[in-house]
Coordinates of C-alpha atoms and ligand atoms in Angstrom, one line a residue:
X177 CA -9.1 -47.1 42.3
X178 CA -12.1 -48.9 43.5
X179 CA -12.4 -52.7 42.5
X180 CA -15.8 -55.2 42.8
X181 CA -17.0 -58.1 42.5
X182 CA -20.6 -58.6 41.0
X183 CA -22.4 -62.3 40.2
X184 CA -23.4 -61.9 36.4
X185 CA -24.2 -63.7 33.2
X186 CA -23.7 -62.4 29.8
X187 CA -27.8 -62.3 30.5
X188 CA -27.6 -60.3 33.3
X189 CA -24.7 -57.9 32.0
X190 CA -26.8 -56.4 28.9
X191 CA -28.9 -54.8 31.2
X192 CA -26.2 -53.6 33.5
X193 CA -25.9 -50.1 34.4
X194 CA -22.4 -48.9 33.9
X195 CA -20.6 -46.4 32.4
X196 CA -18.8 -49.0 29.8
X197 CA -18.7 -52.6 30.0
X198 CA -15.8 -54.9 28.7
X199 CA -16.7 -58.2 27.7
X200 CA -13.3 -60.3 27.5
X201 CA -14.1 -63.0 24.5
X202 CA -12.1 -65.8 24.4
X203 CA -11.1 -67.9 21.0
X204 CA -13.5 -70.6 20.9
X205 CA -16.2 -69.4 22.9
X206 CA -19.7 -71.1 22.0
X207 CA -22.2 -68.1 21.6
X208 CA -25.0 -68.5 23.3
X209 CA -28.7 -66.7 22.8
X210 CA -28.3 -63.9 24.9
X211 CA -27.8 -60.3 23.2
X212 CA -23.8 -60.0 24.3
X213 CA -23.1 -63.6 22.9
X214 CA -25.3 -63.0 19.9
X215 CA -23.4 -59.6 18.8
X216 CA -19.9 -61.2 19.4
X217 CA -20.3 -64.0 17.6
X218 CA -22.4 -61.9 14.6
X219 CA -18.4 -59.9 14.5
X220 CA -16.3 -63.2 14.2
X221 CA -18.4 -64.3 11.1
X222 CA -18.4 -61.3 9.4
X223 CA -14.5 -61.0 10.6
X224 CA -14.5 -57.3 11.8
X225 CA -13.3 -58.7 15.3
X226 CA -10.8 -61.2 16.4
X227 CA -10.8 -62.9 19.8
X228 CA -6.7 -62.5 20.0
X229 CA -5.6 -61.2 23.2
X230 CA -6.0 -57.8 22.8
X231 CA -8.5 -57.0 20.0
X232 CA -11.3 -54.8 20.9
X233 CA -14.3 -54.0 19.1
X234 CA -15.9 -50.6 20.1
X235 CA -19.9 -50.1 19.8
X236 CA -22.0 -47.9 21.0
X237 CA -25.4 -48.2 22.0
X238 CA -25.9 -51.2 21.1
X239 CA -29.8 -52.4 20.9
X240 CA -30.6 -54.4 23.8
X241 CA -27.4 -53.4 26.0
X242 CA -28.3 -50.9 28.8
X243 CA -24.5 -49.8 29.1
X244 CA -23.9 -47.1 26.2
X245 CA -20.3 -48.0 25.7
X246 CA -19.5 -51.9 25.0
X247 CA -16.2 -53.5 24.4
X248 CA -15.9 -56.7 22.9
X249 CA -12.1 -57.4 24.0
X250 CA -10.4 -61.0 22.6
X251 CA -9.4 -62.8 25.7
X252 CA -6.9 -64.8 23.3
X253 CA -7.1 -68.9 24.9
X254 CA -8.2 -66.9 28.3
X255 CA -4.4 -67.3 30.1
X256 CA -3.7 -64.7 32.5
X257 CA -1.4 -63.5 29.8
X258 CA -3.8 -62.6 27.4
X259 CA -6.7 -61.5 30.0
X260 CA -3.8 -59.2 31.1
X261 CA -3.7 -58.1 27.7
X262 CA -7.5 -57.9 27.1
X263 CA -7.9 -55.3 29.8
X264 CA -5.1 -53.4 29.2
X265 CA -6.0 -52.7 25.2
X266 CA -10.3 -51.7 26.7
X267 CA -9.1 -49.8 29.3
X268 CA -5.9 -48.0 27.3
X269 CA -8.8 -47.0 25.2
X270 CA -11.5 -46.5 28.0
X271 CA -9.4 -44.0 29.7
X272 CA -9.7 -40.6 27.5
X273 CA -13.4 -41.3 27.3
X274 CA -15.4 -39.6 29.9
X275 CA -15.5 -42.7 31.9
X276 CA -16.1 -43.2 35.3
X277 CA -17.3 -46.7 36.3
X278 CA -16.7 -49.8 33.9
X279 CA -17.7 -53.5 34.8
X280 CA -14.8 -56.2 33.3
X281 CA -17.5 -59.6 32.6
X282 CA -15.8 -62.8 32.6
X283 CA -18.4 -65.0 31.0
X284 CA -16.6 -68.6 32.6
X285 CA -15.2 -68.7 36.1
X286 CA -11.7 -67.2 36.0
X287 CA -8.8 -68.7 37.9
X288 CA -7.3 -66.9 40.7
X289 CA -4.4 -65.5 38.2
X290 CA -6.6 -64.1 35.5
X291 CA -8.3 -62.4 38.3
X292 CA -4.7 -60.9 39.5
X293 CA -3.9 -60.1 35.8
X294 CA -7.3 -58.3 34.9
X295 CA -6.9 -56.1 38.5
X296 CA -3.4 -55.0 38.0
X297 CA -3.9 -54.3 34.2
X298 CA -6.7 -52.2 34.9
X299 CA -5.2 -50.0 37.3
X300 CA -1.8 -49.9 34.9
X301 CA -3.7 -49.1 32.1
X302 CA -5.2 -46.4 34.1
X303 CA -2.7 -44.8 35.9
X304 CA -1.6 -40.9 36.3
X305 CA 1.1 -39.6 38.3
X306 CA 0.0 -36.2 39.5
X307 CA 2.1 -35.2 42.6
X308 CA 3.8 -32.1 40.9
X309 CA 1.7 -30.8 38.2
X310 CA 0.1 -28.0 39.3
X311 CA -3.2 -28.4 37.3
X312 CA -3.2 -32.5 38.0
X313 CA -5.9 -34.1 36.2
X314 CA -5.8 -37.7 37.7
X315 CA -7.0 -40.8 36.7
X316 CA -10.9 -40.7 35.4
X317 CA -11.9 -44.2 36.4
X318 CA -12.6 -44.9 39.9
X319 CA -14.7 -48.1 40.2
X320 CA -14.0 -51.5 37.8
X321 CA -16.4 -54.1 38.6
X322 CA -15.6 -57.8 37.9
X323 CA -18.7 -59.7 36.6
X324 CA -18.4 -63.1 37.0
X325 CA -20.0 -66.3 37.7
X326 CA -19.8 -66.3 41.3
X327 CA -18.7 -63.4 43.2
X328 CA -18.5 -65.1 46.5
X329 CA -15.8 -67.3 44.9
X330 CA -13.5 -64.6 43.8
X331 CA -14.2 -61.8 46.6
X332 CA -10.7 -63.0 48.4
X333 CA -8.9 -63.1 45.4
X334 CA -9.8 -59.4 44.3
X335 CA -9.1 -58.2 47.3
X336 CA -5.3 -59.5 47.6
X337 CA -5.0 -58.2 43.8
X338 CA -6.3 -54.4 45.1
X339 CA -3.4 -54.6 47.8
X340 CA -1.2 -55.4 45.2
X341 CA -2.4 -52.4 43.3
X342 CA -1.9 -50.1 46.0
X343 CA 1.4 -51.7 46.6
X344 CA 2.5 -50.9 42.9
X345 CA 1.2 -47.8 43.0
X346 CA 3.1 -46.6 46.1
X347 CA 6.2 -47.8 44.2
X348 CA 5.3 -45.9 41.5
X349 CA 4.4 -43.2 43.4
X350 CA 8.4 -42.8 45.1
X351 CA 10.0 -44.3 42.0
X352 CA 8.2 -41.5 40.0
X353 CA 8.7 -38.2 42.4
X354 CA 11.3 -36.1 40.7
X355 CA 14.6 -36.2 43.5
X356 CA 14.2 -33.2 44.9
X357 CA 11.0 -34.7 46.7
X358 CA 12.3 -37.9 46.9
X359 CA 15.1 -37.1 49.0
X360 CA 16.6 -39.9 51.6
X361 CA 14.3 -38.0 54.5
X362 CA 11.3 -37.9 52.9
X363 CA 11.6 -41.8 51.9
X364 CA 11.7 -42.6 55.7
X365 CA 8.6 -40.7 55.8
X366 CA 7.1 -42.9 53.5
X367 CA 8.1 -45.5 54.9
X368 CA 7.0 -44.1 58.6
X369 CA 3.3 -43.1 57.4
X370 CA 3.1 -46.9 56.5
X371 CA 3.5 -48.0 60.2
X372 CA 0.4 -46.2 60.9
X373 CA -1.4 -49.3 59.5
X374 CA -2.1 -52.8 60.9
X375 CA 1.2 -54.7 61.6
X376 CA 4.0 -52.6 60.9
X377 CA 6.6 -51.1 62.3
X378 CA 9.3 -48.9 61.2
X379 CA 12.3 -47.1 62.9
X380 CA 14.9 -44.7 60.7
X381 CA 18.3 -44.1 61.5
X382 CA 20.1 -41.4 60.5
X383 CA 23.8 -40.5 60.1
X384 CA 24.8 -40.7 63.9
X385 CA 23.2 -44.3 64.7
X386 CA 24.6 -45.8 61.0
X387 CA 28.1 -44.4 61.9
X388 CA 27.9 -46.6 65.3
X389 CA 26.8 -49.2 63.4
X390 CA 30.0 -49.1 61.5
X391 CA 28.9 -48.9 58.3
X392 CA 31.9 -47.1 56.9
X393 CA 31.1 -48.4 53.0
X394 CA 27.3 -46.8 52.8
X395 CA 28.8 -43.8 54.6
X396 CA 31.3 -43.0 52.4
X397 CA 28.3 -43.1 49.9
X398 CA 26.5 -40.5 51.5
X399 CA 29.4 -37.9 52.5
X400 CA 29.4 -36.0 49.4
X401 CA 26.0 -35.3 49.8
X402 CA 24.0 -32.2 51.9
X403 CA 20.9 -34.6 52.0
X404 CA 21.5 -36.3 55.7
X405 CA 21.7 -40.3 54.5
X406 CA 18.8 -42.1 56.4
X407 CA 19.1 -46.2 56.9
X408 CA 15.1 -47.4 56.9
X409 CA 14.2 -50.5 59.1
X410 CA 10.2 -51.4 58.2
X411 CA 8.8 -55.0 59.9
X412 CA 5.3 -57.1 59.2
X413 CA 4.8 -59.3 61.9
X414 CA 1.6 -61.4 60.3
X415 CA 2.8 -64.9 61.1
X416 CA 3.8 -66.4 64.7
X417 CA 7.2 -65.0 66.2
X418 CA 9.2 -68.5 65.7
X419 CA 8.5 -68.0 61.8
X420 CA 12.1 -66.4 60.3
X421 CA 11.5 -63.5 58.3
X422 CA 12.1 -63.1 54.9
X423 CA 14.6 -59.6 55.0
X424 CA 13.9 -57.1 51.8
X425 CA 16.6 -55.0 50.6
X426 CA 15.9 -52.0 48.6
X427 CA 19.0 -49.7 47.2
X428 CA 17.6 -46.1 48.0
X429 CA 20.3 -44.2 45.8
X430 CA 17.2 -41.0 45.3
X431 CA 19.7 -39.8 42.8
X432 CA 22.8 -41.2 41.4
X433 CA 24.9 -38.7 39.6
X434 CA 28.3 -41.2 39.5
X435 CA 30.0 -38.7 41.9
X436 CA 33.4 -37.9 41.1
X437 CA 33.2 -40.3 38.4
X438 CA 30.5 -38.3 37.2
X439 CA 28.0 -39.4 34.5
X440 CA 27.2 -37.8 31.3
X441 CA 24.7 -35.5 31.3
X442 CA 22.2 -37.0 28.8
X443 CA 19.2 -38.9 30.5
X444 CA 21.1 -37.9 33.9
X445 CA 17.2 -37.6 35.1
X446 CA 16.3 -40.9 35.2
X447 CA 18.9 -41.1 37.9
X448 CA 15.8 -40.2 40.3
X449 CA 14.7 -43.8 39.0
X450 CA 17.7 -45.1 41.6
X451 CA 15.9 -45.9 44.7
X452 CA 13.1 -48.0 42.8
X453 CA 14.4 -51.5 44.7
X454 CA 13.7 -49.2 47.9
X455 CA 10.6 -47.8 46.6
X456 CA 9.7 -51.5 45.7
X457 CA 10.3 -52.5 49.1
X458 CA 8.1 -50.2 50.2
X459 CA 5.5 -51.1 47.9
X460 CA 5.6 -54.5 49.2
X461 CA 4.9 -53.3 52.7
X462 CA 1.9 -51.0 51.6
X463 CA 0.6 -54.3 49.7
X464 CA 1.2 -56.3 53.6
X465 CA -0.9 -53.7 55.4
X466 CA -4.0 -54.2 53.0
X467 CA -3.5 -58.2 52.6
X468 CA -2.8 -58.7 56.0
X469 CA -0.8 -62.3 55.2
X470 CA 0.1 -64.5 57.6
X471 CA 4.4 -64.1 57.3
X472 CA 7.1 -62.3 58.8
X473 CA 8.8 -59.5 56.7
X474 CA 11.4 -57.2 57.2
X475 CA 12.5 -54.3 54.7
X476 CA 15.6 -52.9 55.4
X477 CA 16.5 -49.5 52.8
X478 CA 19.8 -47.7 52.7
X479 CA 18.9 -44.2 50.9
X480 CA 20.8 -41.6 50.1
X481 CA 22.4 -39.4 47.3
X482 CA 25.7 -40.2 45.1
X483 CA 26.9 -36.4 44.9
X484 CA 30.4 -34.8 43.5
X485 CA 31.4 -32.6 46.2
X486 CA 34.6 -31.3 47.9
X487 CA 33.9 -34.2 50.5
X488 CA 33.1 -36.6 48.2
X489 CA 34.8 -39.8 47.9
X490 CA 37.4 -40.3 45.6
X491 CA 38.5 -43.0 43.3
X492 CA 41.0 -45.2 45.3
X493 CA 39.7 -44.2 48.2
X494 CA 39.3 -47.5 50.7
X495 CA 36.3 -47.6 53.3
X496 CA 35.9 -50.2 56.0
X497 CA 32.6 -51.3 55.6
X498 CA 30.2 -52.8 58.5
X499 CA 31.3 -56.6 57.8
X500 CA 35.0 -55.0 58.6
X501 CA 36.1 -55.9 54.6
X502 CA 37.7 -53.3 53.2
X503 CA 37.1 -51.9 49.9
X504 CA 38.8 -49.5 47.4
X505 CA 36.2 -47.7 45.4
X506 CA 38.0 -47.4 42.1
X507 CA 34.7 -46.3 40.4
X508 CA 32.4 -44.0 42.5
X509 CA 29.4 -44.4 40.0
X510 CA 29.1 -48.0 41.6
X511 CA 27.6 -46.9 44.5
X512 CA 24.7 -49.1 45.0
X513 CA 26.8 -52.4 46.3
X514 CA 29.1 -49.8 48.5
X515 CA 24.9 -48.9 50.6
X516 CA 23.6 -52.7 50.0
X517 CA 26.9 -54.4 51.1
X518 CA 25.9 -52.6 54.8
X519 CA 22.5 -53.7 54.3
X520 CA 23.1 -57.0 54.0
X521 CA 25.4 -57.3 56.8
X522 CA 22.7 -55.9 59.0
X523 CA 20.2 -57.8 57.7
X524 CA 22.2 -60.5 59.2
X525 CA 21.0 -60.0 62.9
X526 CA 17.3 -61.1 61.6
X527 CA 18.4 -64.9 61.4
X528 CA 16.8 -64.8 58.3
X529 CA 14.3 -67.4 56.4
X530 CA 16.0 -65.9 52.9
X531 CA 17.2 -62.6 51.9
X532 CA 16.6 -60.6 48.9
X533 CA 18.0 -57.5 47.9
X534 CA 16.4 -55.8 45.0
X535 CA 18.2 -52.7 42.7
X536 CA 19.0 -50.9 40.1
X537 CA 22.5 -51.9 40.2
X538 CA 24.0 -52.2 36.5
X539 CA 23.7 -50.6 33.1
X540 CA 25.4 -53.7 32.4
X541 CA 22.1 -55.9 33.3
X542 CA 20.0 -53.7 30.8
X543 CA 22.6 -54.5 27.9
X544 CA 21.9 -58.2 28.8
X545 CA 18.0 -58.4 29.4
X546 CA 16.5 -55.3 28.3
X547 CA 13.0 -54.7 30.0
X548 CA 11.3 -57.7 29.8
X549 CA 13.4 -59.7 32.4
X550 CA 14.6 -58.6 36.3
X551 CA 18.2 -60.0 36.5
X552 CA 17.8 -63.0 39.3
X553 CA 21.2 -64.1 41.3
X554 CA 20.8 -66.3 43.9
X555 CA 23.1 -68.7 46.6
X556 CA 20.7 -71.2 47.4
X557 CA 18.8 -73.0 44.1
X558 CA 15.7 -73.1 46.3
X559 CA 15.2 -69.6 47.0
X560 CA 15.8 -69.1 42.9
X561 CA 13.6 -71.2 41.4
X562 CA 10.3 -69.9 44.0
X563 CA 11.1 -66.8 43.4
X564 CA 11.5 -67.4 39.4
X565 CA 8.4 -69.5 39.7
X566 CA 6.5 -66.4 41.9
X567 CA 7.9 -64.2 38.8
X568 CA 5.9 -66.4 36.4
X569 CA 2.6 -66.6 38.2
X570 CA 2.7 -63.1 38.5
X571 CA 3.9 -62.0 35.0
X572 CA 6.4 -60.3 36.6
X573 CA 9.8 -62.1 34.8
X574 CA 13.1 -62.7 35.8
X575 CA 16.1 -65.0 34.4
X576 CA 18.6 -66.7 36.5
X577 CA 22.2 -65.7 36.0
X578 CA 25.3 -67.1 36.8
X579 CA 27.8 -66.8 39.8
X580 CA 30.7 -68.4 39.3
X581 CA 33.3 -67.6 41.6
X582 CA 35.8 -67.0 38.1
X583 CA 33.8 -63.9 37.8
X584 CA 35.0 -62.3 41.1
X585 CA 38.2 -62.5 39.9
X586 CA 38.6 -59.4 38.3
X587 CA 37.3 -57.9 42.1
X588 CA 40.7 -58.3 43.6
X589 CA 42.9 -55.4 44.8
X590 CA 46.7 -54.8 46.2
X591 CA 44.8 -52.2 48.1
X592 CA 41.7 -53.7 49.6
X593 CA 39.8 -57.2 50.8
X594 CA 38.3 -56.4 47.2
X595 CA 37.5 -53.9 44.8
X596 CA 34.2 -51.9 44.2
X597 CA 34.6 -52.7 40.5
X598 CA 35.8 -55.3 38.0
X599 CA 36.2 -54.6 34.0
X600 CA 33.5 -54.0 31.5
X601 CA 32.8 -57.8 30.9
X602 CA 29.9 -59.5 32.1
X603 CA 29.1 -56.2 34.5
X604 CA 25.7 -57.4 36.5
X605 CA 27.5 -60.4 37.6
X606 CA 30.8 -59.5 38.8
X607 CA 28.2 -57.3 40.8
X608 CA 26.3 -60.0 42.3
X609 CA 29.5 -61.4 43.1
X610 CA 30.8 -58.2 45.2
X611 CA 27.6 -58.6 47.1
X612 CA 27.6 -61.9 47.7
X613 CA 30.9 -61.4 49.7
X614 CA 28.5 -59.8 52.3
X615 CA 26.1 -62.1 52.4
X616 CA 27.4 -65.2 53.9
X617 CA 25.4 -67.0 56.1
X618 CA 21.8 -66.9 54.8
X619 CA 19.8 -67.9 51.3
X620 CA 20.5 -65.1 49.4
X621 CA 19.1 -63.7 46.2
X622 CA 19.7 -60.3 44.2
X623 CA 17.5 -59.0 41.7
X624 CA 18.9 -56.4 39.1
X625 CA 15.9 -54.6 37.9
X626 CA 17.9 -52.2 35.9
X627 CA 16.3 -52.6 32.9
X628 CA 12.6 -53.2 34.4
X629 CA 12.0 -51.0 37.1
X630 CA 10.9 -48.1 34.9
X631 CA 10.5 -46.9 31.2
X632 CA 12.0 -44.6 29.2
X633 CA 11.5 -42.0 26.3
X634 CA 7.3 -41.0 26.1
X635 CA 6.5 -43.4 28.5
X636 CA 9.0 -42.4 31.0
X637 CA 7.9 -43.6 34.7
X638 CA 8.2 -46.2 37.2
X639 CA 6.7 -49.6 36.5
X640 CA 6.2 -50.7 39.8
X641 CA 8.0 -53.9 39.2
X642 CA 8.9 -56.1 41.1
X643 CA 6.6 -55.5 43.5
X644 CA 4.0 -58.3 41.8
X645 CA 6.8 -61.1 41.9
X646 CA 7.6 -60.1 45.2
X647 CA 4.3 -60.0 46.8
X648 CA 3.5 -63.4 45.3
X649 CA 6.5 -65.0 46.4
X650 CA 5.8 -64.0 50.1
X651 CA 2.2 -65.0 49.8
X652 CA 3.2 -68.1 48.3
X653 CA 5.2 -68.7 51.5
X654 CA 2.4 -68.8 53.6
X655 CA 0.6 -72.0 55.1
X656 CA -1.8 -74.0 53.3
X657 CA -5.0 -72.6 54.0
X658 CA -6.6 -75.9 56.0
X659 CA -3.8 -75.5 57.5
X660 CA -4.0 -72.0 58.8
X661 CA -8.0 -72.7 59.0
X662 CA -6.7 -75.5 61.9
X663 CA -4.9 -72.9 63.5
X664 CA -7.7 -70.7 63.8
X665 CA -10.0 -73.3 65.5
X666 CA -7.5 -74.1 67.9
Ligands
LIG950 N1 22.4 -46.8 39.0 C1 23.4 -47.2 38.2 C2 23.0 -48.4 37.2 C3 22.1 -48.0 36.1 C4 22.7 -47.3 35.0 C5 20.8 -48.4 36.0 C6 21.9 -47.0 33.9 C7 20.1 -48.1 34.9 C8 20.6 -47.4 33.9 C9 24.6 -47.7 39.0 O1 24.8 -47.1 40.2 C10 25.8 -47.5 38.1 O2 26.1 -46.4 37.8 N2 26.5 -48.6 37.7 C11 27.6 -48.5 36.9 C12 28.6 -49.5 37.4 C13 29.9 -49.4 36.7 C14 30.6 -48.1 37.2 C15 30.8 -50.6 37.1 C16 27.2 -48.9 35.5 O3 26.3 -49.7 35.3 O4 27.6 -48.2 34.6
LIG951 MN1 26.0 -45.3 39.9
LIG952 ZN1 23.2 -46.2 41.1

């Protein structure tokens, strides 16, 4: 999907040539004396449309309008919220006609978010996965044109929020792909053909370089599985060498069927939907190739399968895992701390700015925040309330939850340095807490995106989340643009 920038007033945008054109009305609005204003504010008196975020009003051929489809859409009090919402009702609509181009006219300067918000609802509104249907049909829009004000002003900001479209989209993309071509080998792949562009490096690892590396606890992960495990190491070198990274850590389970402690088989599928933190991770990096930003990531994903097989392991089986803790896997279906608990020791060797892993890790986190909210657990208050904060700006939530250390307590073992598993209670946190054990000597942060990192029922499929709170808290992290401008002249 194609996104512009085009200087236009409500004047200018009646006789616009576009295949449909959205005009996002906000409550309040004075109409003016131009044709757009005039019809818009004709429909509030006579009450057949509202301005609330996410109203439309549908007319065709209007007189004086060159476009032959027009959507009044209520911009609500113009938030990025209700813009969001605004594009995503004209476009839900927009998309079974036949289409092609639409223009989106702000008629008021729009801040930098309601930019970011009317760019990713578009393209969310719009979306298709196609990879395996045989007779794919594909998304019919290709080109949304902002009109606005000033294009010059908003040309930078448009093009950050098209990287991070094509980084959601590449997270949907993997997240989506049914397991059997979304096996551990094929993610490094993905994650390969992304070093092609400016910036990034990756290497893979597979099972003979992760077993040097000691990392008994992911192994044991992967050893009931006949798809080789592959340990994923992508870096984005945009800012100065001294600069500390900020390390990502994606859980790449490609499909989690418990193992021996196998899972029942209703909505075993969305299983596939196990590797979205690592498909979320790669996402980011897709978004870093376009943006070009001036920081230092690195994305570190454990992938592989959870399989029952004759070499699986077994409950009460303990592994040694990389940190040289021991652990007694008394529940196989929680696999995703034995891969990340690895991860995060590895990640150790970056002398990293902050750390953030990002998974699917609980059932238990869905039960507590449903879809609306990413589970956030964080060692270092800082590195919580940016990336909380980065969550907001984006409209990409999460909620801070506890980590007392009384919730470990159910992690202790006569057989182990701890336990893979505590009881039912309070599930995503005793979690956290078995992850934090391996993440001692950096600002660390988990995100449980259980519940938000896809959809079920008839609008089953990845939401590409949180690549949007991720991006923005990365971006955020950058220096203040005089700043860098300084640098530059230097
Ligand atoms: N991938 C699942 C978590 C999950 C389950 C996410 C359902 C979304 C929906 C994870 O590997 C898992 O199975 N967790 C167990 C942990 C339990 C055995 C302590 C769970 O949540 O049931
Ligand atoms: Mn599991
Ligand atoms: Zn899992």
């Amino acid at each position: 999907m194609d996104f512009q920038t085009k200087t236009l007033s409500l004047v200018a945008a009646a006789s616009e040539k576009t295949d449909a054109l959205v005009v996002l009305i906000t409550e309040g609005a004075k109409p003016g004396k131009d044709v757009l204003s005039k019809l818009a504010g004709e429909a509030i008196a006579a009450g057949d449309f509202d301005p609330k975020a996410g109203k439309l009003l549908s007319l065709y051929k209007p007189a004086g309008v060159s476009a032959r489809r027009v959507l009044l859409a209520g911009a609500g009090d113009g938030s990025a919220k209700a813009v969001r919402a605004a594009v995503a009702s004209a476009v839900g609509m927009l998309k079974s006609q036949p289409v092609r181009k639409l223009v989106v006219l702000f008629a008021g300067p729009p801040s930098d978010a309601a930019i970011q918000a009317s760019v990713v609802a578009a393209a969310e509104s719009s979306y298709a996965y196609t990879t395996t249907k045989s007779k794919a049909e594909g998304r019919k829009i290709t080109t949304v044109t902002l009109g606005v004000p000033d294009a010059a002003k908003v040309r930078a900001q448009v093009a950050r929020a098209a990287g991070t479209v094509a980084g959601i989209e590449f997270a949907k993309e993997w997240g989506n792909r049914p397991p059997n071509h979304a096996t551990p080998t094929l993610l490094g792949e993905a994650a390969r053909s992304l070093a092609r562009k400016g910036g990034i490096q990756c290497e893979v690892l597979g099972p003979k370089e992760v077993a040097r590396l000691g990392m008994g606890s992911f192994m044991a992960v992967a050893q009931g599985s006949e798809e080789p495990l592959r340990f994923i190491v992508l870096k984005y070198n945009g800012a100065a060498r001294s600069v500390t990274p900020v390390v990502l850590v994606g859980k790449g389970i490609t499909f989690d069927t418990g193992g021996i402690s196998i899972k029942p088989a209703g909505e075993m599928d969305e299983m596939k939907f196990d590797m979205c933190g690592a498909a979320s991770v790669l996402g980011v990096f897709r978004a870093l190739a376009d943006i070009q930003p001036a920081v230092n990531v690195v994305g570190i994903i454990p992938a592989c399968e959870n399989m029952p097989d004759g070499r699986s392991l077994k409950p009460g089986d303990v592994v040694t895992s990389m940190s040289g803790q021991t652990i007694e896997v008394l529940n196989t279906d929680a696999e995703g701390r034995l891969i990340l608990c690895d991860a995060l020791t590895y990640a150790e060797r970056f002398k990293p700015a902050a750390v953030v892993d990002i998974a699917t890790l609980t059932g238990a986190c869905v039960i507590a925040l449903g879809g609306v909210r990413s589970g956030l657990f964080a060692s270092d208050d800082k590195l919580a309330a940016d990336l909380q904060s980065a969550g907001d700006r984006a409209q990409d939530l999460c909620w801070r939850m506890p980590l007392d250390d009384d919730y470990a307590e159910g992690l202790k073992t006569n057989f182990a340095d701890v336990a893979n598993v505590a009881g039912r209670a309070g599930g995503a946190i005793t979690a956290a807490k078995f992850l934090q054990r391996f993440a001692g000597s950096f600002a660390w942060a988990h995100l449980d995106i259980a519940g938000t990192a896809w959809k079920s029922g008839g609008a089953k499929g990845s939401t590409g989340r949180p690549v949007p709170l991720l991006l923005e808290y990365l971006l955020a992290r950058q220096p203040a643009p005089a700043a860098k401008a300084a640098r530059k002249a230097r």
